[in-house]
mmCIF file of C-alpha atoms in Angstrom:
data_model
loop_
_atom_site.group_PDB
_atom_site.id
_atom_site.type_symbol
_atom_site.label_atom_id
_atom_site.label_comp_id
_atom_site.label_asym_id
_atom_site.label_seq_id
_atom_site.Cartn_x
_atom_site.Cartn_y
_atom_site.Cartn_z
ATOM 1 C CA UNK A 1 155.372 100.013 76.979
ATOM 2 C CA UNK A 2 157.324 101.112 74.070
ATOM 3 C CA UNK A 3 157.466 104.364 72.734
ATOM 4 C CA UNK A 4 157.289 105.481 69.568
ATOM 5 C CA UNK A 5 156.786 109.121 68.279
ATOM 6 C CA UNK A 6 153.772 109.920 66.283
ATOM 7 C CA UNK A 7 153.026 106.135 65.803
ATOM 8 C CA UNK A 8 149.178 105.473 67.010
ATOM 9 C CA UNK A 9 148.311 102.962 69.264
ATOM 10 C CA UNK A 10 146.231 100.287 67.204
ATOM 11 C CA UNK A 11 144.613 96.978 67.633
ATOM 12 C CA UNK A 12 146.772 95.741 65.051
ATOM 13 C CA UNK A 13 150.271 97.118 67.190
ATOM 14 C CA UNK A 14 149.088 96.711 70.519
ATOM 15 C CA UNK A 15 150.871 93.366 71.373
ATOM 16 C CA UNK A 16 153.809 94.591 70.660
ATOM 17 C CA UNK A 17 153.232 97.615 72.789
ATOM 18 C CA UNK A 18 151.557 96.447 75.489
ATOM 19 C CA UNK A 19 151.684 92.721 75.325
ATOM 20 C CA UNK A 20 147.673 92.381 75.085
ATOM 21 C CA UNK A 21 146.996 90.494 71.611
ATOM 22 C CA UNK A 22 143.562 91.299 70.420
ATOM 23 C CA UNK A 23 142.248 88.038 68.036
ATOM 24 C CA UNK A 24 141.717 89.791 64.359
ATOM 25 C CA UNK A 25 141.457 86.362 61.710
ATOM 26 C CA UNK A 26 138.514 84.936 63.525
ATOM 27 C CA UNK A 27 137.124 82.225 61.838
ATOM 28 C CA UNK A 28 133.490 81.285 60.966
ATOM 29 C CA UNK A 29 130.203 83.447 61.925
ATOM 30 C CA UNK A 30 132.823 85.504 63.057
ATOM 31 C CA UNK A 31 135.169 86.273 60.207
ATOM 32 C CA UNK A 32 135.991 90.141 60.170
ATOM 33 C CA UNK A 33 135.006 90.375 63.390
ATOM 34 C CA UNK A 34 137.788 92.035 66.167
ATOM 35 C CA UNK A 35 137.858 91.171 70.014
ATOM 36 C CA UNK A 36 139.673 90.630 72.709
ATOM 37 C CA UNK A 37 139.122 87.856 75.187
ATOM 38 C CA UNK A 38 140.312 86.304 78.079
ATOM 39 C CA UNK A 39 141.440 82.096 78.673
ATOM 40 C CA UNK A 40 138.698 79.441 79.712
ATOM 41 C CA UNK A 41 141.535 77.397 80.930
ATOM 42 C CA UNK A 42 142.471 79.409 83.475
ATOM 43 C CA UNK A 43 139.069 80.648 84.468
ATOM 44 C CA UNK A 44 138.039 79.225 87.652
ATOM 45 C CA UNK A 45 134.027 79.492 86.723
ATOM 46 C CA UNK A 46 134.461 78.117 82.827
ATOM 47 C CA UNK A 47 136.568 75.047 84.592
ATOM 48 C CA UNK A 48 133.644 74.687 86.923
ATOM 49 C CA UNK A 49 130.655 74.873 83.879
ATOM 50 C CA UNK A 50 132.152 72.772 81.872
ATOM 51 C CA UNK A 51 132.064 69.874 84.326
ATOM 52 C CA UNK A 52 127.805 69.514 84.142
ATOM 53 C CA UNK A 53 127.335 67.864 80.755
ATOM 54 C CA UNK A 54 123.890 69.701 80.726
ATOM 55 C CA UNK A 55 125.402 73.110 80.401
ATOM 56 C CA UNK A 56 126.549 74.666 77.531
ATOM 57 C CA UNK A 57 130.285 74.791 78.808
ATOM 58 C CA UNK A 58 130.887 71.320 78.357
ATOM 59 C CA UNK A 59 130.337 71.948 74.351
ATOM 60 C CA UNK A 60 133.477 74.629 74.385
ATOM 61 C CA UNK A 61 134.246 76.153 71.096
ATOM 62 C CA UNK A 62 137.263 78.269 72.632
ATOM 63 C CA UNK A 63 138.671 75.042 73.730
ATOM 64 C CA UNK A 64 138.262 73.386 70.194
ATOM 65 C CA UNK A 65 139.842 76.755 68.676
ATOM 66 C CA UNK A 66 142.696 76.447 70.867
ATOM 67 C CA UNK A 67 143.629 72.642 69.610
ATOM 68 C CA UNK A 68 143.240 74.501 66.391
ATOM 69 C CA UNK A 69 145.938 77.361 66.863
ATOM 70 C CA UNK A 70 148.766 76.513 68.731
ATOM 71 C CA UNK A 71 148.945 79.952 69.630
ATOM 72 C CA UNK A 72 145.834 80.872 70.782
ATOM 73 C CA UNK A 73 146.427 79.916 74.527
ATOM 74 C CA UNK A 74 149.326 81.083 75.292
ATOM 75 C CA UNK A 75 148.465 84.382 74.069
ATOM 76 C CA UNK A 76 144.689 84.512 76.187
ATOM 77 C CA UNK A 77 146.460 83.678 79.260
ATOM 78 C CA UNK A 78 148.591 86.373 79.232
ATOM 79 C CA UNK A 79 146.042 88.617 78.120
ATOM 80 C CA UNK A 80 144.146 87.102 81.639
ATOM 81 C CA UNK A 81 147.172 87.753 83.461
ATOM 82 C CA UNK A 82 147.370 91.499 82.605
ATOM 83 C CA UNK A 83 143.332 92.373 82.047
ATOM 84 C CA UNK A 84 142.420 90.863 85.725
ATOM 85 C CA UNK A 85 145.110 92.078 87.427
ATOM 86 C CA UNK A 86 145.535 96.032 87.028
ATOM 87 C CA UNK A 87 143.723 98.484 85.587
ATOM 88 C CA UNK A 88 145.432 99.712 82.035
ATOM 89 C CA UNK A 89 146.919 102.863 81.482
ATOM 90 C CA UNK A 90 145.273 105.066 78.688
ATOM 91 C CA UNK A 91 148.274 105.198 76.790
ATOM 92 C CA UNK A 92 147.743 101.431 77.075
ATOM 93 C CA UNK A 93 144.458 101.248 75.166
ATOM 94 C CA UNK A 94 144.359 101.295 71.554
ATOM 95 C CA UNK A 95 142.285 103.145 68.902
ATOM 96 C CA UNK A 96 139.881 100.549 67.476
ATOM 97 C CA UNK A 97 138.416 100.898 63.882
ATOM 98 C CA UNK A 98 136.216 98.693 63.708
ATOM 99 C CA UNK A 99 131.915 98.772 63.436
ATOM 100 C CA UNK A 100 131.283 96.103 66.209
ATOM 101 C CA UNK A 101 133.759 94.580 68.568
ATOM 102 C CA UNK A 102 133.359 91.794 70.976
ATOM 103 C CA UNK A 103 134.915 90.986 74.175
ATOM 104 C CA UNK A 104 135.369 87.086 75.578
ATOM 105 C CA UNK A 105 134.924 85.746 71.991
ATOM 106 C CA UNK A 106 137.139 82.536 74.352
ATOM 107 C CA UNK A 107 136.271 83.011 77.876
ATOM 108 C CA UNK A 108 134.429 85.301 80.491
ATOM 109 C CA UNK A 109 135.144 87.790 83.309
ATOM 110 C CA UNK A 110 136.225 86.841 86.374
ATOM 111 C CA UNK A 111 137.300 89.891 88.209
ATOM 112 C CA UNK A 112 135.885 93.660 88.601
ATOM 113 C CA UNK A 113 139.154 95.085 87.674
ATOM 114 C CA UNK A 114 138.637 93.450 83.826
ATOM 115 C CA UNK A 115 135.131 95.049 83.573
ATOM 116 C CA UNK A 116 136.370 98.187 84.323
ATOM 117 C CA UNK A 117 139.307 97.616 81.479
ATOM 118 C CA UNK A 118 136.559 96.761 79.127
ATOM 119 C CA UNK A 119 134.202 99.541 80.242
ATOM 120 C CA UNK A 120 137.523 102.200 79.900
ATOM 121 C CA UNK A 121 138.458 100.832 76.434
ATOM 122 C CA UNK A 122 134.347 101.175 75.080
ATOM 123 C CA UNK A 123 135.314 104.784 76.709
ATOM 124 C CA UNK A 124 137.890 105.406 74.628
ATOM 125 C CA UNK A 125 136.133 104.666 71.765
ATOM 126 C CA UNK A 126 132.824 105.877 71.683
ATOM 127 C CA UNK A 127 131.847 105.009 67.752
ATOM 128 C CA UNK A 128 132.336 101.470 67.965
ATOM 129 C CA UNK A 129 129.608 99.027 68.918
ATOM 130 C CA UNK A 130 130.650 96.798 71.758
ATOM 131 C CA UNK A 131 129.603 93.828 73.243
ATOM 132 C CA UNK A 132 130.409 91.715 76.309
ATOM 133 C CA UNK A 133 129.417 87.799 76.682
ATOM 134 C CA UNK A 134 129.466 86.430 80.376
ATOM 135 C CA UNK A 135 128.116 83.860 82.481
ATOM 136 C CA UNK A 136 128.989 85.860 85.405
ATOM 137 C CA UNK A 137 127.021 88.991 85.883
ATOM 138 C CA UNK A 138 127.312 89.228 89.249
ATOM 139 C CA UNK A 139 130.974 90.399 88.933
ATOM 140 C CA UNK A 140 129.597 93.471 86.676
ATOM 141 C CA UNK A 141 127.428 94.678 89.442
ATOM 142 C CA UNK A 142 130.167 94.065 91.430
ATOM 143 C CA UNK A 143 131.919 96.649 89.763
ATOM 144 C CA UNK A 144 128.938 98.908 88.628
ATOM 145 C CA UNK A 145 128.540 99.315 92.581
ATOM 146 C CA UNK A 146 131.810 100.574 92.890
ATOM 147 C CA UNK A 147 131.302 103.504 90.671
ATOM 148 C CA UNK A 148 131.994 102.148 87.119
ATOM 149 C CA UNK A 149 129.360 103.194 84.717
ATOM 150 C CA UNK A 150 128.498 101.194 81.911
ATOM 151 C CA UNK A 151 129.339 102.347 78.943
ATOM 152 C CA UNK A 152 126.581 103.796 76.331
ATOM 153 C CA UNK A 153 128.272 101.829 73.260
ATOM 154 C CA UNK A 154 127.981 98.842 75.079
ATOM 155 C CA UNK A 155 125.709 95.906 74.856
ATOM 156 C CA UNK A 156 125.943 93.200 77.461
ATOM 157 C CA UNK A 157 124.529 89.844 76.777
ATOM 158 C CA UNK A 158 123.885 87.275 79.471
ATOM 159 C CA UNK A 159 124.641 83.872 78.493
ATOM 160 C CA UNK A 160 122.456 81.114 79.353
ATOM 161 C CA UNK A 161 124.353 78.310 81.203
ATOM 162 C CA UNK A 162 121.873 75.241 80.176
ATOM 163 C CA UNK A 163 121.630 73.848 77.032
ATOM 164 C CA UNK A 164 117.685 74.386 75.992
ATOM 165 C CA UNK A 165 117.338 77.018 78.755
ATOM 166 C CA UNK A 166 116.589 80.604 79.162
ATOM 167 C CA UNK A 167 118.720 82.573 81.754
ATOM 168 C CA UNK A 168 116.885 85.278 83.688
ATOM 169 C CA UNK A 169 117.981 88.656 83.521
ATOM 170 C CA UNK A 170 115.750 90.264 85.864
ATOM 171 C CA UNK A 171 117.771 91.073 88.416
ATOM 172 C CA UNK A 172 120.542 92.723 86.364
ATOM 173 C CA UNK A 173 119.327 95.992 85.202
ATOM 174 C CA UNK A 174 122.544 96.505 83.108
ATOM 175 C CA UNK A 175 121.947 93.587 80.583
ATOM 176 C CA UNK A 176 121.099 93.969 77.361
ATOM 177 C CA UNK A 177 120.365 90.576 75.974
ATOM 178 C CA UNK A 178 120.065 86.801 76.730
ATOM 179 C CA UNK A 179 122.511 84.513 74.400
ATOM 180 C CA UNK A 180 121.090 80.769 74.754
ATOM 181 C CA UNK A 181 121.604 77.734 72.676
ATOM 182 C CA UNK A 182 119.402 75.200 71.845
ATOM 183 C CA UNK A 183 119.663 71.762 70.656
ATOM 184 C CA UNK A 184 117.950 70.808 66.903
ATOM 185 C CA UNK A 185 114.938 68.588 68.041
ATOM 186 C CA UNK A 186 114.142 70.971 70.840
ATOM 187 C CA UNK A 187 113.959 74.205 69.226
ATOM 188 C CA UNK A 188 111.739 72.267 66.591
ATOM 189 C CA UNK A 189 109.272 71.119 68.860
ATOM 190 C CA UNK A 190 108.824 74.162 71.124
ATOM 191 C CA UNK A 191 108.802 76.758 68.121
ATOM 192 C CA UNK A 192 111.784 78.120 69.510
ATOM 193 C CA UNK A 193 112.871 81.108 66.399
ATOM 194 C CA UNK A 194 116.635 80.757 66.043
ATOM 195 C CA UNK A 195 117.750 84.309 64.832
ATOM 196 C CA UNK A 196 121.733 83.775 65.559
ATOM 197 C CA UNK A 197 124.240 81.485 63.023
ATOM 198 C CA UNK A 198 122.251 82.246 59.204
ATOM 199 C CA UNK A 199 124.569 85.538 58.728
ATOM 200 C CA UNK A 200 128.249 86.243 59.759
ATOM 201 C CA UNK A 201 128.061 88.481 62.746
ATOM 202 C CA UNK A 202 129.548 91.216 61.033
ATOM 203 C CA UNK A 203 126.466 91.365 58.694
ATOM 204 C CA UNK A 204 124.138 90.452 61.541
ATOM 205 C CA UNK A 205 125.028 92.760 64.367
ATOM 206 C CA UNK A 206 121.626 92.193 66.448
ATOM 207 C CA UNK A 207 124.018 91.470 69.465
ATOM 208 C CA UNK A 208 125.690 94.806 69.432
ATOM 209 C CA UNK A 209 122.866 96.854 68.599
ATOM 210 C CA UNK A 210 120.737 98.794 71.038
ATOM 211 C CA UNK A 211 117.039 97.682 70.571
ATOM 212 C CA UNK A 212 115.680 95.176 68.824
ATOM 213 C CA UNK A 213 115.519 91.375 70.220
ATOM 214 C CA UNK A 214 116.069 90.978 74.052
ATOM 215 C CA UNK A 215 116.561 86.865 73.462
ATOM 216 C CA UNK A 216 119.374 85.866 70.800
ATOM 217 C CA UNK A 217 118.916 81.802 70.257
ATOM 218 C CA UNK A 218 121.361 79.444 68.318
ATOM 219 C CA UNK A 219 121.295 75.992 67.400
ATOM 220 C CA UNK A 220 123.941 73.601 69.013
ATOM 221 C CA UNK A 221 126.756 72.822 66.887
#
């Protein structure tokens, strides 16, 4: 990593620094929003999901963003590369100024060494609201057993793999919330209350709050 005297380590430097690129023109629900995520297409589990037409996976947005920005990609892969393989330095993790902040806005864990990036970089900055989307919550207890405490600014939300389908979160003590999408007709008929996708997420924020609704539901798109 470059040095620099008395330049701070930012979201908005740190791929130049550390070669990590943190997404900051997000698009959509989730314009203003920062994160930093991870590839689908080389995530051994998202490859799998997306496979059963009946699970939510085989609907990927990150995949249509990618076709979008040429970019994109190239840049989440290497950001795989580096978050799953070795835990960062501290003078590797930037200062983040931002309200909320969500990691895997594009893909999902896949190792316990990227958990306990994401749990050191909520660490180092204990006044932003985090929150981490996975399909894979065994590999955070995975690492919880091996001494990494979850952070108190985080929120982790379990996302349901089916389409029109509630995943359980009784076994995982650590998550927050349930993420699940449903499609139009369904919701309608089983008085399902769709409280995600009406406000951008930086006006919203139920997802990276602590408290209020355990079960976030959005409509298929």
């Amino acid at each position: 990593m470059s040095k620099k005297s008395n330049e701070l380590l930012v979201v908005g430097n740190a791929k130049e620094k550390t070669g990590i690129h943190y997404t900051l023109k997000h698009t959509g629900k989730m314009a203003g929003m920062m994160s930093l995520s991870t590839s689908c297409t080389c995530n051994p589990f998202c490859q799998e999901y997306s496979k059963d037409p009946k699970k939510i996976c085989s609907h990927c947005y990150a995949l249509r963003q990618m076709k979008i920005y040429n970019d994109l990609e190239s840049c989440l892969v290497k950001n795989t590369g580096i978050l799953t393989s070795r835990v960062l330095k501290k003078e590797e993790i930037p200062l983040i100024n931002a309200t909320y902040f969500r990691f895997e806005a594009f893909g999902d864990i896949q190792s316990v060494i990227q958990v306990e990036n994401y749990f050191n970089i909520c660490k180092a900055n204990p006044l932003v609201r985090f929150a981490l989307w996975t399909k894979n919550p065994g590999i955070i207890e995975n690492a919880i057993s091996l001494g990494n405490k979850k952070p108190r600014n985080l929120q982790i939300v379990l996302s349901s793999h089916y389409i029109n389908a509630v995943a359980s979160k009784t076994r995982y003590g650590f998550v927050d919330k349930v993420f699940s999408v449903y499609d139009k007709n369904f919701a309608r008929e089983n008085g399902v209350v769709i409280n995600c996708g009406t406000k951008h997420c930086l006006e919203c924020g139920l997802c990276y709050r602590a408290g209020g609704p355990e079960y976030i539901n959005e409509l298929l798109k």
